mmCIF file of C-alpha atoms in Angstrom:
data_model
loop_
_atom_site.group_PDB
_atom_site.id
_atom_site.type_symbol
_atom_site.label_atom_id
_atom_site.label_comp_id
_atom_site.label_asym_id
_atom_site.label_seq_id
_atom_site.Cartn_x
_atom_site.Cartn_y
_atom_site.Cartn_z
ATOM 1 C CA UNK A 1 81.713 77.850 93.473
ATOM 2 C CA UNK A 2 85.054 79.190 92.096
ATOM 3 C CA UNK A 3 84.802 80.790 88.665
ATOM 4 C CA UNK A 4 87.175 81.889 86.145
ATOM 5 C CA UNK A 5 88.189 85.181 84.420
ATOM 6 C CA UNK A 6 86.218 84.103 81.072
ATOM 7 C CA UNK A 7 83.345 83.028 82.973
ATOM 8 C CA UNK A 8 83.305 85.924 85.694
ATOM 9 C CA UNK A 9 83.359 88.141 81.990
ATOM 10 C CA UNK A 10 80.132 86.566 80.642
ATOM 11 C CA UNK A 11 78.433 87.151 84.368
ATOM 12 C CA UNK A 12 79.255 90.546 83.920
ATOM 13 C CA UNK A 13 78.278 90.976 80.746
ATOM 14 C CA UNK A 14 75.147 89.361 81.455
ATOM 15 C CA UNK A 15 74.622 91.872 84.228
ATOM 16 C CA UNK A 16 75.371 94.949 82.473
ATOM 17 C CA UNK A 17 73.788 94.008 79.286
ATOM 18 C CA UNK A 18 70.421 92.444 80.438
ATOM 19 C CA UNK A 19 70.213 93.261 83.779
ATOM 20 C CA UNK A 20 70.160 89.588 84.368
ATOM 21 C CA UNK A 21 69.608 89.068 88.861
ATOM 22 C CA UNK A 22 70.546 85.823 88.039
ATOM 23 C CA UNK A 23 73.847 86.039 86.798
ATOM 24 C CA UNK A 24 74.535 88.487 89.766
ATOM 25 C CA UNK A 25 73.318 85.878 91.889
ATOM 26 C CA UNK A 26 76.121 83.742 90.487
ATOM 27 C CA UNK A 27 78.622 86.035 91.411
ATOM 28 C CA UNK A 28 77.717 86.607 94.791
ATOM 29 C CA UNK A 29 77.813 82.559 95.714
ATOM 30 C CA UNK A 30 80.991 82.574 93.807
ATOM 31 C CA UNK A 31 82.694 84.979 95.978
ATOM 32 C CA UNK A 32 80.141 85.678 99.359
ATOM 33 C CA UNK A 33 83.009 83.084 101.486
ATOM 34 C CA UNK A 34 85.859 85.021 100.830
ATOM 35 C CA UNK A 35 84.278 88.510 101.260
ATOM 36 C CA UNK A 36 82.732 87.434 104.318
ATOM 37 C CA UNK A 37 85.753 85.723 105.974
ATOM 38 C CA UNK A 38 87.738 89.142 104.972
ATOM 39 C CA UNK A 39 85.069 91.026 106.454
ATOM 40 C CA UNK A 40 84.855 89.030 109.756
ATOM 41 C CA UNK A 41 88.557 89.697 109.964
ATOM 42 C CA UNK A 42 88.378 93.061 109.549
ATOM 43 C CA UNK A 43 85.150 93.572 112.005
ATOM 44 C CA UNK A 44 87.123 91.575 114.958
ATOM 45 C CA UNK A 45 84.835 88.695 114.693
ATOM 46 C CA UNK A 46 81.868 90.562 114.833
ATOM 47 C CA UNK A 47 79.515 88.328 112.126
ATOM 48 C CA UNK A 48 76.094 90.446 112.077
ATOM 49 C CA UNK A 49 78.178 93.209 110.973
ATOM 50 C CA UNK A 50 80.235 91.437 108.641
ATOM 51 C CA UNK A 51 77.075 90.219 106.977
ATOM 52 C CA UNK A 52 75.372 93.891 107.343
ATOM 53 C CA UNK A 53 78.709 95.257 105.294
ATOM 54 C CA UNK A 54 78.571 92.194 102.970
ATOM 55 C CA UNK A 55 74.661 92.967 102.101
ATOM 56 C CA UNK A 56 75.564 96.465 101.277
ATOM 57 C CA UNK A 57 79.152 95.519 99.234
ATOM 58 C CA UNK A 58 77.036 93.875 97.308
ATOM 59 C CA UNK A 59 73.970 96.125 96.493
ATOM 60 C CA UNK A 60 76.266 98.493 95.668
ATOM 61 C CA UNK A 61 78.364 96.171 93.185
ATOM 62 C CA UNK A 62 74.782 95.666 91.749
ATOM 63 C CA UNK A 63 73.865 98.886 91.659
ATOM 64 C CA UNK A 64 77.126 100.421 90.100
ATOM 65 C CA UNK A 65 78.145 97.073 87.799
ATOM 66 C CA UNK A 66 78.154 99.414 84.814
ATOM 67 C CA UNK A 67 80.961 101.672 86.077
ATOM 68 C CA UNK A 68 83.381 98.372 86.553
ATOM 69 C CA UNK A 69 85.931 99.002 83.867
ATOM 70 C CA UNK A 70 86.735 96.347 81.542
ATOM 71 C CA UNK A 71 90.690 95.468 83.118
ATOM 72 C CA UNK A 72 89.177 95.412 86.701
ATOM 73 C CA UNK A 73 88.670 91.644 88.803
ATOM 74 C CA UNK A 74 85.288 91.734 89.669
ATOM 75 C CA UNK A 75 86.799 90.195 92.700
ATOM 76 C CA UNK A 76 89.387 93.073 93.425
ATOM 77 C CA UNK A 77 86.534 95.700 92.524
ATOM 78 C CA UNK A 78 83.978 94.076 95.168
ATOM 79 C CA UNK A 79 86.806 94.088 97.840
ATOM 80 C CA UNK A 80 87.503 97.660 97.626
ATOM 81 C CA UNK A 81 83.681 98.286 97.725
ATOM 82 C CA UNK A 82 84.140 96.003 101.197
ATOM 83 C CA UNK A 83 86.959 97.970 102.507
ATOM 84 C CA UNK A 84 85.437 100.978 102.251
ATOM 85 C CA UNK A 85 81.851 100.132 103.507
ATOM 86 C CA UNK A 86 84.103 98.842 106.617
ATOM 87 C CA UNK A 87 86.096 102.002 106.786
ATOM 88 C CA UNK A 88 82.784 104.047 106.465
ATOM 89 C CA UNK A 89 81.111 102.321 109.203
ATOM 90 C CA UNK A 90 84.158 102.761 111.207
ATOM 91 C CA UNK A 91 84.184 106.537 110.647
ATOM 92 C CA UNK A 92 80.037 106.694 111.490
ATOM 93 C CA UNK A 93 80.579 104.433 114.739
ATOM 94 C CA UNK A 94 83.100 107.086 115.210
ATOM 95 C CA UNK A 95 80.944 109.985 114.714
ATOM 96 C CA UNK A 96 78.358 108.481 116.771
ATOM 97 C CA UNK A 97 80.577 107.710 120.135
ATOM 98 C CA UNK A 98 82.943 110.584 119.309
ATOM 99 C CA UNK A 99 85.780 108.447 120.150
ATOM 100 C CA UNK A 100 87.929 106.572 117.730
ATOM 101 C CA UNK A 101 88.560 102.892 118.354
ATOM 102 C CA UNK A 102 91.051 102.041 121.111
ATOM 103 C CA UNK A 103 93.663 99.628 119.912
ATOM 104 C CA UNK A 104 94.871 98.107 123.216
ATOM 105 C CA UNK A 105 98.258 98.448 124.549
ATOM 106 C CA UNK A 106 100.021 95.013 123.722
ATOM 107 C CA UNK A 107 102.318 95.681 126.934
ATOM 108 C CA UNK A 108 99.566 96.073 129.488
ATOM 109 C CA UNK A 109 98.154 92.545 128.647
ATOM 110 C CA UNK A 110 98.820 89.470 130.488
ATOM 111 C CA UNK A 111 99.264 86.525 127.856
ATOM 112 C CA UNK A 112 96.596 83.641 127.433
ATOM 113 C CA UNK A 113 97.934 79.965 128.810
ATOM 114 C CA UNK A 114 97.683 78.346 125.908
ATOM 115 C CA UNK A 115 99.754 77.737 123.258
ATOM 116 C CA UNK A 116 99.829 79.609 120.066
ATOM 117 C CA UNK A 117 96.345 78.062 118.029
ATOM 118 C CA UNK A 118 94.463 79.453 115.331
ATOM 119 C CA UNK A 119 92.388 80.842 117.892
ATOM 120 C CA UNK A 120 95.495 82.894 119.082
ATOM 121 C CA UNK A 121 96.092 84.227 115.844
ATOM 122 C CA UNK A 122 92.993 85.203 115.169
ATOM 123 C CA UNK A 123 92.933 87.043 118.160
ATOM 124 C CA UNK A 124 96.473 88.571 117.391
ATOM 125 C CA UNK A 125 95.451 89.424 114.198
ATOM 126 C CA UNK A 126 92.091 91.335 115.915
ATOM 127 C CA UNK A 127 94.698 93.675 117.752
ATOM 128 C CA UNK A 128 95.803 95.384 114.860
ATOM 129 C CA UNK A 129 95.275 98.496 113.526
ATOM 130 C CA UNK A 130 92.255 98.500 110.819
ATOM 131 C CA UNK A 131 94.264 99.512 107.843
ATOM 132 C CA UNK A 132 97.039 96.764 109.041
ATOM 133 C CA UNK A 133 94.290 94.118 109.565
ATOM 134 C CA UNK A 134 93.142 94.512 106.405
ATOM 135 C CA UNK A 135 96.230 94.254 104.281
ATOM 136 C CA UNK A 136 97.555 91.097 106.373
ATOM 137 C CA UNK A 137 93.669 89.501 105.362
ATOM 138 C CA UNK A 138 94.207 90.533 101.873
ATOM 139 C CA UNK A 139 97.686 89.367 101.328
ATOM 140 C CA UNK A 140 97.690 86.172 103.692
ATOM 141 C CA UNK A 141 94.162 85.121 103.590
ATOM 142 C CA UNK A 142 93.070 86.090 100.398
ATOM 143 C CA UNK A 143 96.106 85.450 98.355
ATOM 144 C CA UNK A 144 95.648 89.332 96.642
ATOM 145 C CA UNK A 145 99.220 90.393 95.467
ATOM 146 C CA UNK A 146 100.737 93.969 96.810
ATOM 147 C CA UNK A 147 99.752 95.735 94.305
ATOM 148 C CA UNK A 148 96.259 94.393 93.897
ATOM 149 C CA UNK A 149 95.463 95.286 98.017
ATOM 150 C CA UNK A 150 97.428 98.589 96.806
ATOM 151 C CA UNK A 151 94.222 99.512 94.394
ATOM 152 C CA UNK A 152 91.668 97.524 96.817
ATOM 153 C CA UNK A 153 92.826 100.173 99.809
ATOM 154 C CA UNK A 154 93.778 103.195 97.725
ATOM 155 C CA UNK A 155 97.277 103.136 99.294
ATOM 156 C CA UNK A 156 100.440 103.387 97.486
ATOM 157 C CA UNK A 157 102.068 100.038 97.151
ATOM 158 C CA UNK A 158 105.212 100.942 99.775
ATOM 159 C CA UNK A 159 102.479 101.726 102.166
ATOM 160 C CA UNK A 160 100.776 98.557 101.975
ATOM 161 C CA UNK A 161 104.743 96.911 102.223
ATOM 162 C CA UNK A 162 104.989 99.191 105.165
ATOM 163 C CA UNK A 163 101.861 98.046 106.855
ATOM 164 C CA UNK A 164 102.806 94.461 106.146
ATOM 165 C CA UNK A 165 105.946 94.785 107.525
ATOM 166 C CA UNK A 166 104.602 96.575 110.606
ATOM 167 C CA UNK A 167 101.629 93.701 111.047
ATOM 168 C CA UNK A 168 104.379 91.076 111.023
ATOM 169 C CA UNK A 169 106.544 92.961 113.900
ATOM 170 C CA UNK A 170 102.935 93.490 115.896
ATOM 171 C CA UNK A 171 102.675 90.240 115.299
ATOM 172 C CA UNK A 172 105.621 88.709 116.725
ATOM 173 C CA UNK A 173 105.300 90.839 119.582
ATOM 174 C CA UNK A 174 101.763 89.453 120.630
ATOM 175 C CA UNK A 175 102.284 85.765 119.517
ATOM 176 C CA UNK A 176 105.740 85.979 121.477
ATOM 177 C CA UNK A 177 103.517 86.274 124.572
ATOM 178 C CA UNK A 178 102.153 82.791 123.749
ATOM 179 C CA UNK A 179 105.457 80.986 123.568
ATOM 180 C CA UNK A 180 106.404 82.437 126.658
ATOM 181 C CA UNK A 181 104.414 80.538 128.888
#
């Protein structure tokens, strides 16, 4: 269900002024696709955690709906609540293993037989850093402009450019490996 600005207002105003669950409700179906395909995207794939980090992005939306300033998307707001449940479970996986993810060596990998697929893209994309992974989901799969994924990540908006720009070179590099056959 795709809502608009006005609309997504009077949810939120619903919310905030009489508690109405149901409203909420309305917000989650309206965005629960998109957050969960950015989350999947950002967990490699991984769906019981993307729906564990979606359950909590959105308990705490409910629970702090009061402190969403007036200017704010509700959509931008709930994906920077996302991004940094991911990022916090990334830093308590970390913790926990007292190792920090591995991101494999692109030149130490044979490449697939296949031709380049969604499939292959998706796994490309998987192979990225976190931070890099998440602005190419934002920008290309989400539509968010730089400067919107700028205030979703907390990153200046050159750093989300640079992180683009570095994505697209990774990229190339691993989707080369598919032409190449």
């Amino acid at each position: 269900m795709a809502i608009n600005r006005f609309q997504e207002l009077a949810l939120i105003t619903r919310c905030v002024a009489a508690d109405d669950r149901n409203a909420f409700g309305q917000l989650v179906d309206a965005y629960s696709e998109s957050l969960r395909r950015f989350l999947l995207g950002l967990t490699k794939g991984d769906s019981a955690l993307a729906d564990d980090l979606a359950q909590e992005t959105f308990l705490k939306a409910y629970l702090s709906i009061r402190s969403l300033e007036g200017v704010t998307r509700f959509r931008s707001w709930l994906f920077r609540i996302a991004y940094n449940e991911f990022v916090s479970d990334l830093r308590r996986r970390s913790r926990l293993s007292n190792t920090s993810e591995d991101i494999p060596d692109i030149a130490d990998e044979t490449p697939d037989e296949t031709p380049i697929s969604a499939d292959n893209l998706t796994e490309a994309i998987a192979q990225l850093p976190e931070t890099q992974r998440a602005v190419v989901q934002l920008f290309y799969y989400e539509d968010f402009p730089v400067a919107r994924i700028s205030s979703i990540t907390s990153l200046p908006e050159t750093t989300v450019r640079s992180h683009l720009f570095r994505a697209r070179n990774r990229l190339a590099v691993i989707l080369e490996k598919y032409r190449n056959l």
